[in-house]
């Protein structure tokens, strides 16, 4: 490990050794800058919790070619299910692909266990020359004459000065708020994810999800799985464990008075889910805040001497079809790193020069994706899509496939009957179709 | 005659430690399985009366290593006086309790004589094929390790106390006793034990307390429990109680006795205001002497006690405390044995520690 | 997420299956069979426990041969018609992810020809003390038929979807009779040494392995001490266990104590017998073998079970009556909600008590037991509309009605005139050997405290007070009162009611005569209570013997043992005519003589009570909905009060 | 005064997840920390250090073990040393003690060596005594309190079942600390950053003047790991030579000897005297020896 220069002044201070922080540290360290990477937990990944599905394999491949050969990955994802759930039935769309984009290097996505993955990714930053400082909590930024010049840590004589601070300290970022870049997030802009990791031996996973070798599967559930709470649930297959969790919008949780833990138990007991978990033994339980309303909620990302990236910047796209955070974290981290390197080249760290970061976010397709799907979060969290349509779909399929001697009905009359039963108005349906189209089709 | 199974005994307050008796019984089972004899080595001063107890638990032969300097433990003393006796017996197995004293000198013998030593032993056996086999605890008891050596390897094992429990004495067993008086010079001992101090009743674990004063619903409240605490202090007993008393907060949660609390086996159990419901009684069946005081003549515990007193504890206890105090002062003016107040090392100011990073809980991340 | 019961909920490998926890719902009779076939009742009964989180279920015994039929409702597993019933049971249990074994058995000489009109088969022609019929000493051809029966039935259980079988070699079984010198006096290869006496068992095991193969759990239930003359003792049991382990054909050893037809009271131990009383048996066997060992014997509490595992006495714990009383015992223990478990009283009244009377299995405090399909979990209809319900009386009946009504959503108020809940049960617990009967109230009070029920004690309810609350429905559960009218002179001096003695309202004199017309615990436990305080007690009853119904709850033998120690005189066959100044006169049933008993200091009455229905009659017609439940309808035992409490709670 | 503290890297018990069927530990999810008993020993050493004293920390282990040395340096240790033989993957207590003793002799013998009484890993508790053997020094284990007086150390040590004993030992000596409740102090930022930067010197066998032959000890041949299978404790067994009736009696009374029950009633003075008389009769009131 290259011992960093003994001065207590750093060119770049990155706060938070998650995907965003480590990516920024790698880019800046590779450019020869004197980089400090601070992590609150005993090791990178101790405090980081996310659904552990990583869709940015190709992105990371640019930063670290062939990364999956060295990194601790669980399974490559080549099968995805989206499942509409009602209390007793489930209607699912099953996608499986053996095409090279999915089933051959650089693969499309992986399931990972964050504690192991983050630790490996931060080690790459150290290898690139960044100085990793763990078990240290950053209490705030140091500001002089309206310019961020360092950070204050929760240890004696805990002041470190640096030209640029890149805040990657997760959703509800304390540093961004303290620097005035981000207001406190409202309850409907945040979701609470409650996750469990259940141990299950490899052979049973392969047999139960019919996967062979290192193939992996992602199942995402929408509808009554969260019992009137707006949100969804997921189940990912790891090598010898399952990650499963429930995500509920905080405002909706507060309204319904439901506890996330109860929702998780409800989800695990659902007839479509329980058989998948039989014999699995609880290993870990954790909770995590997810910034969800995307484009609308984007904070100011730049101040003089400071950038915000990753979840701290709200870069978490949850559109029902996609639940992706880690890839955008990495992209924003790399963009912030590049902006910091360029600022150092011109030795100017004012907000004006650092705005380069936001410009870079377009070619890095962070802003492009978020703007394209700016309507999706609102649409996905709509009351009707969350609870009404899944029931309708389940009821109509139930009706469709039941053989009870009565005359068979065509799909449209059947669907209209299901709609009347569930009290949905046709004009709502049309409005929703339009909204869906705007969100996804064009 | 097959090589013996040797046990190195330990004593405290002039009696055999329970862990020693367990080792003798383990040695007896082991010796029976390989048709060997059990040979116990008992270092100390004036320890002859203990030989019969060793025989009753399975010892065939006892060697008393007798010397005044061996009254209190010293590693150098034991190495000088006891090691040669062990060496001479050429034991196939050497057992000893896994105790603080044992861990000071036995590992040195294993290094000197290049004999394997397994500590935190759970069970010692010889497999059907004749290999010495030891199960030991590792990773703080979360795992058991199984170790096997070649046939005929001499093995030393330190057995974890409490692993098998002390069994009943076997009637009619005798052991041949021999005395060895080593020439040793106490002045040359580099380490010495000055005094052994009994446990502090206030924080001893109830399961290990020799004497317990216990309060039930009849105590009436925290003041009643304070009265019982005084009585407990007079008798150098630990304070316990029933579940009801703990539920009402008059007693610490880990001090209630019963099937869902602590199972105790004290020599003296003095219960005041305890009715004796099944759940509680199941926790004290192993008590040697039970005294019960209760206002209700029909209280079940009165019938299970060696001495039952029908009366109000609030009247009887203060009188009892007064009389015990008078008796104690008359008998022994010097204060009861208390450890000298050693300052736990020079107290250097610990760095003004801010909040430890791990104290940051996930909740703080919530809005 | 480590719960205090670390070992109780750690998985264990048994044969080719993995149990999720160490709790076993061990084999016990149910009398659910109809036409000798398994029924839906079995399926729902076992599923309720599987859903409650138990680790392993072992069914009651199924018979392997036509010559085996000691009691009516036995399942004839030798008849292939059992297969649909088997699949129904195993599918419903496996749906909850719980493995299930079938216990298979031949009762041999512990039987008679009553049902089969065939001779009973046994190792030797020694009559069983209970059936008192000399059996036929089986010949070698008969032995081969029995062995084939075992193998065939084992095959059927596998086709029926079971995960394995258990061989009953204790309690009542031809295998036990071959093993025990008390019933096996053969001189051929099947008698004499332990190897010979164990030959039948080892041949059966071999035949079963041929029939079902190695991937099928085979458990053997051995008796550790038959507690009879020349019976099996612990040393033989340990040697037998070593022998079987060396054959390497079995996967697990279950344990037991006593024999079904001589020392049954030591098998299903009542509350008189200390918990863990039989744990020395699995402990000794576990010292000798590496196979998983199941320990059984009045285990009522998860912490007690955890301690047994931690002290190494067993690998698995058989918990039967506690799961008959509360099917969710395992889940509540796993979720650290041990306090919410409805504790079993070990009273034996409605579970094993009904077996002897050829009735289906029930439970004194759980009306759903045996009728899970109609009364089990999830069958409680929500209150529509929600009503204000007033319950008068805090005894078992009132508490149960309040609990059920409140659980359905009614707004319930309960009024009790004493300052403590429990009704008559409060007195029963004063006797040390009956103290655990108080758990029936402890459970109900704990359940009601968790529900929105307004409890007011020390309130003597009057009709005006009840009506003032404008209840939509009233449930009267005011219990019963002493009834002195039945015996002339019973209201005279020096006469007391049994409850007065137990409540301490009356202190008995030195010489006491107790008149018993109930033949049940009220009489015998009061006698014991007084004798322990030094009274000279004589019990007079018109029945054939004192404590006629103690046999049902398996307390008879142990009560008589205690009565003899305390010097209680028992005088049966005397119908009491009257009392006068401490002198009781009675008619001897068979001689017609009038007998005057010597004068005593106190005459105690354990006689029938009368319904306290004053409040009910006063409220009749005044309230829209009025129910009357428990003793205030007709004084009966506690199970009647609980059942009527459930019915009223559901009807409101 | 020169103090040396031996530290070890052990799996954190809170993160150990033992597969109840096979007994294997899931290495992926196991975190490693400085052994709490070693940390207590280090804290005591730091508190003992006077102005002219030095505290050196040593550990035996692969490069990952550097973490404990860095944590020690951050807490204020003066110097750190790692000992390891690259050809090994694991070590045994005898090997660890031999390496430690050799290094202590090489670097110049300290006045006191402190370490934990037993590690949370395999927890043999043999190292202090073995170290004493290889240094020919006296050893004291399970020390809860200590005080240095001239060339001697006064100590309290913990015995079984809550008993304690006081003693003294001449210096130099090896003291194994069992002071649960003492936690290592929390490092300041500059110390932490300096510790992270510090290069940790490594000594292997040649540096210590040892050859692999010295480290060959009679190894146990088979070494299997199983989930804990508790061993049956002693329990009352009815005497099978007695008659069935008597055996049932023993079971009913759970083996307890029948109690000679006596119930008294009377004024408090009388009752107190009766209780005291009873206690004296049973020997509870005569002074302990």
PDB file of C-alpha atoms in Angstrom, chain B residues 123 125 135 141-142 243 258-263 278-279 282 296-300 303, chain C residues 6 275 286-287 290 301 303-304 307 339 343 429-430 432 435 439 502 507 529 532-533:
ATOM      1  CA  UNK B 123     -14.923 -35.428  27.359  1.00  0.00           C
ATOM      2  CA  UNK B 125     -12.357 -41.314  25.840  1.00  0.00           C
ATOM      3  CA  UNK B 135     -13.646 -33.371  22.716  1.00  0.00           C
ATOM      4  CA  UNK B 141     -18.298 -22.826  23.220  1.00  0.00           C
ATOM      5  CA  UNK B 142     -19.924 -22.349  19.808  1.00  0.00           C
ATOM      6  CA  UNK B 243     -40.555 -14.281  39.618  1.00  0.00           C
ATOM      7  CA  UNK B 258     -37.534 -20.867  39.373  1.00  0.00           C
ATOM      8  CA  UNK B 259     -37.906 -23.065  36.297  1.00  0.00           C
ATOM      9  CA  UNK B 260     -37.848 -19.961  34.070  1.00  0.00           C
ATOM     10  CA  UNK B 261     -35.147 -18.244  36.163  1.00  0.00           C
ATOM     11  CA  UNK B 262     -32.125 -19.564  38.040  1.00  0.00           C
ATOM     12  CA  UNK B 263     -31.854 -23.130  39.295  1.00  0.00           C
ATOM     13  CA  UNK B 278     -44.564 -25.087  41.756  1.00  0.00           C
ATOM     14  CA  UNK B 279     -42.522 -22.953  39.337  1.00  0.00           C
ATOM     15  CA  UNK B 282     -38.724 -26.552  41.050  1.00  0.00           C
ATOM     16  CA  UNK B 296     -50.069 -18.152  55.741  1.00  0.00           C
ATOM     17  CA  UNK B 297     -50.051 -21.469  57.615  1.00  0.00           C
ATOM     18  CA  UNK B 298     -51.197 -23.288  54.474  1.00  0.00           C
ATOM     19  CA  UNK B 299     -48.304 -21.949  52.327  1.00  0.00           C
ATOM     20  CA  UNK B 300     -46.881 -24.999  50.462  1.00  0.00           C
ATOM     21  CA  UNK B 303     -44.364 -28.064  54.388  1.00  0.00           C
TER      22      UNK B 303
ATOM     23  CA  UNK C   6     -30.570 -21.325  21.060  1.00  0.00           C
ATOM     24  CA  UNK C 275     -41.352 -32.217  35.792  1.00  0.00           C
ATOM     25  CA  UNK C 286     -27.169 -40.645  25.331  1.00  0.00           C
ATOM     26  CA  UNK C 287     -23.988 -41.391  27.305  1.00  0.00           C
ATOM     27  CA  UNK C 290     -24.279 -41.234  19.270  1.00  0.00           C
ATOM     28  CA  UNK C 301     -42.161 -24.896  29.084  1.00  0.00           C
ATOM     29  CA  UNK C 303     -37.082 -22.737  28.913  1.00  0.00           C
ATOM     30  CA  UNK C 304     -37.344 -26.093  30.705  1.00  0.00           C
ATOM     31  CA  UNK C 307     -32.235 -26.439  29.820  1.00  0.00           C
ATOM     32  CA  UNK C 339     -45.690 -16.064  28.306  1.00  0.00           C
ATOM     33  CA  UNK C 343     -49.756 -23.783  29.666  1.00  0.00           C
ATOM     34  CA  UNK C 429     -54.580 -24.559  44.033  1.00  0.00           C
ATOM     35  CA  UNK C 430     -54.106 -24.409  47.835  1.00  0.00           C
ATOM     36  CA  UNK C 432     -49.521 -28.495  46.748  1.00  0.00           C
ATOM     37  CA  UNK C 435     -51.245 -26.176  42.477  1.00  0.00           C
ATOM     38  CA  UNK C 439     -52.629 -22.392  35.364  1.00  0.00           C
ATOM     39  CA  UNK C 502     -59.251 -24.904  51.399  1.00  0.00           C
ATOM     40  CA  UNK C 507     -59.889 -24.494  60.548  1.00  0.00           C
ATOM     41  CA  UNK C 529     -54.737 -30.978  52.666  1.00  0.00           C
ATOM     42  CA  UNK C 532     -50.891 -32.810  55.989  1.00  0.00           C
ATOM     43  CA  UNK C 533     -51.793 -30.360  58.778  1.00  0.00           C
TER      44      UNK C 533
END
